[in-house]
Amino acid sequence: MAFAVEAGSVSPGVARGNRVAVLEGPGGTGGGAGDGKAASAAVVGTVTGAKAPESPGGARVVTVLVETGAVRRAAGMEHPRVVVLPAEGREAP
């Protein structure tokens, strides 16, 4: 999944290979499929690419490999936030 992440909504230094959680950002509607609880849950995956913004203050494109079952939920996120997770452990924020 490719996410257009607004300035300030991505951990500094996010890079290929990082394990990340993608969360609904402020102002998002949680428009993913299913009940509201599932729609607002974090999507955990591995960064496969991260592009710098095309203009200062512009959106940064972060591509994340996610499980098939999370694709629909991830696609419905508005204003996503990307948070780098520790290499160990399986807990998402």
Tab-separated table of C-alpha atoms in Angstrom:
chain	number	residue	atom	x	y	z
A	1	MET	CA	0.000	0.000	0.000
A	2	ALA	CA	1.234	3.485	-0.811
A	3	PHE	CA	0.303	6.190	1.697
A	4	ALA	CA	0.549	9.937	1.061
A	5	VAL	CA	1.612	11.137	4.499
A	6	GLU	CA	1.392	14.824	5.392
A	7	ALA	CA	4.374	16.661	6.875
A	8	GLY	CA	4.713	15.912	10.580
A	9	SER	CA	2.733	12.666	10.361
A	10	VAL	CA	5.668	10.345	9.724
A	11	SER	CA	8.494	9.368	12.052
A	12	PRO	CA	11.754	11.069	11.078
A	13	GLY	CA	14.164	8.771	9.312
A	14	VAL	CA	11.573	6.209	8.212
A	15	ALA	CA	13.363	3.936	5.747
A	16	ARG	CA	13.033	0.723	3.795
A	17	GLY	CA	12.907	-2.286	6.121
A	18	ASN	CA	11.410	-0.420	9.116
A	19	ARG	CA	8.515	-2.120	10.864
A	20	VAL	CA	5.761	0.491	11.148
A	21	ALA	CA	2.214	1.078	12.331
A	22	VAL	CA	-0.085	3.134	10.126
A	23	LEU	CA	-2.834	4.864	12.091
A	24	GLU	CA	-5.793	7.063	11.240
A	25	GLY	CA	-4.680	10.661	11.624
A	26	PRO	CA	-6.542	13.621	13.065
A	27	GLY	CA	-9.660	14.455	11.125
A	28	GLY	CA	-9.869	10.990	9.587
A	29	THR	CA	-13.248	9.323	9.443
A	30	GLY	CA	-12.082	5.739	9.890
A	31	GLY	CA	-13.784	4.947	6.612
A	32	GLY	CA	-12.432	1.403	6.411
A	33	ALA	CA	-14.731	-1.583	6.076
A	34	GLY	CA	-16.360	-3.264	9.045
A	35	ASP	CA	-17.313	-1.819	12.411
A	36	GLY	CA	-15.766	1.379	13.756
A	37	LYS	CA	-13.428	-0.526	16.070
A	38	ALA	CA	-11.773	-2.461	13.227
A	39	ALA	CA	-11.611	0.622	11.010
A	40	SER	CA	-9.645	2.626	13.589
A	41	ALA	CA	-7.134	-0.143	14.393
A	42	ALA	CA	-3.504	0.307	13.399
A	43	VAL	CA	-2.206	-1.457	10.309
A	44	VAL	CA	1.240	-2.962	10.900
A	45	GLY	CA	3.656	-3.666	8.076
A	46	THR	CA	7.158	-3.252	6.652
A	47	VAL	CA	8.315	-0.205	4.685
A	48	THR	CA	9.313	-1.114	1.129
A	49	GLY	CA	9.923	2.450	-0.009
A	50	ALA	CA	9.828	6.065	1.147
A	51	LYS	CA	9.991	9.083	-1.144
A	52	ALA	CA	10.817	12.600	-0.060
A	53	PRO	CA	8.108	15.222	-0.615
A	54	GLU	CA	8.121	16.882	-4.034
A	55	SER	CA	7.817	20.310	-2.404
A	56	PRO	CA	8.598	21.701	1.058
A	57	GLY	CA	5.730	20.831	3.388
A	58	GLY	CA	4.250	18.464	0.817
A	59	ALA	CA	3.086	14.901	1.328
A	60	ARG	CA	5.657	12.115	1.547
A	61	VAL	CA	4.833	8.787	-0.095
A	62	VAL	CA	5.554	5.789	2.123
A	63	THR	CA	4.961	2.316	0.669
A	64	VAL	CA	4.192	-0.389	3.233
A	65	LEU	CA	3.829	-4.148	2.782
A	66	VAL	CA	0.758	-5.155	4.815
A	67	GLU	CA	-1.154	-8.385	5.333
A	68	THR	CA	-3.884	-9.071	2.794
A	69	GLY	CA	-6.576	-8.836	5.485
A	70	ALA	CA	-5.506	-5.271	6.351
A	71	VAL	CA	-5.559	-3.831	2.831
A	72	ARG	CA	-9.194	-2.743	2.888
A	73	ARG	CA	-8.803	-1.066	6.294
A	74	ALA	CA	-5.580	0.661	5.167
A	75	ALA	CA	-7.152	1.888	1.932
A	76	GLY	CA	-9.941	3.623	3.896
A	77	MET	CA	-7.588	5.666	6.086
A	78	GLU	CA	-7.641	9.433	5.670
A	79	HIS	CA	-4.691	11.530	6.839
A	80	PRO	CA	-2.586	8.464	7.796
A	81	ARG	CA	0.222	8.677	10.359
A	82	VAL	CA	3.250	6.377	10.112
A	83	VAL	CA	5.076	5.416	13.313
A	84	VAL	CA	8.269	3.326	13.363
A	85	LEU	CA	7.992	0.381	15.751
A	86	PRO	CA	10.820	-1.306	17.657
A	87	ALA	CA	12.449	-4.198	15.821
A	88	GLU	CA	11.478	-6.601	18.614
A	89	GLY	CA	7.969	-7.217	19.840
A	90	ARG	CA	4.685	-7.335	18.091
A	91	GLU	CA	2.731	-4.611	19.849
A	92	ALA	CA	1.259	-1.761	17.809
A	93	PRO	CA	0.387	1.589	19.390
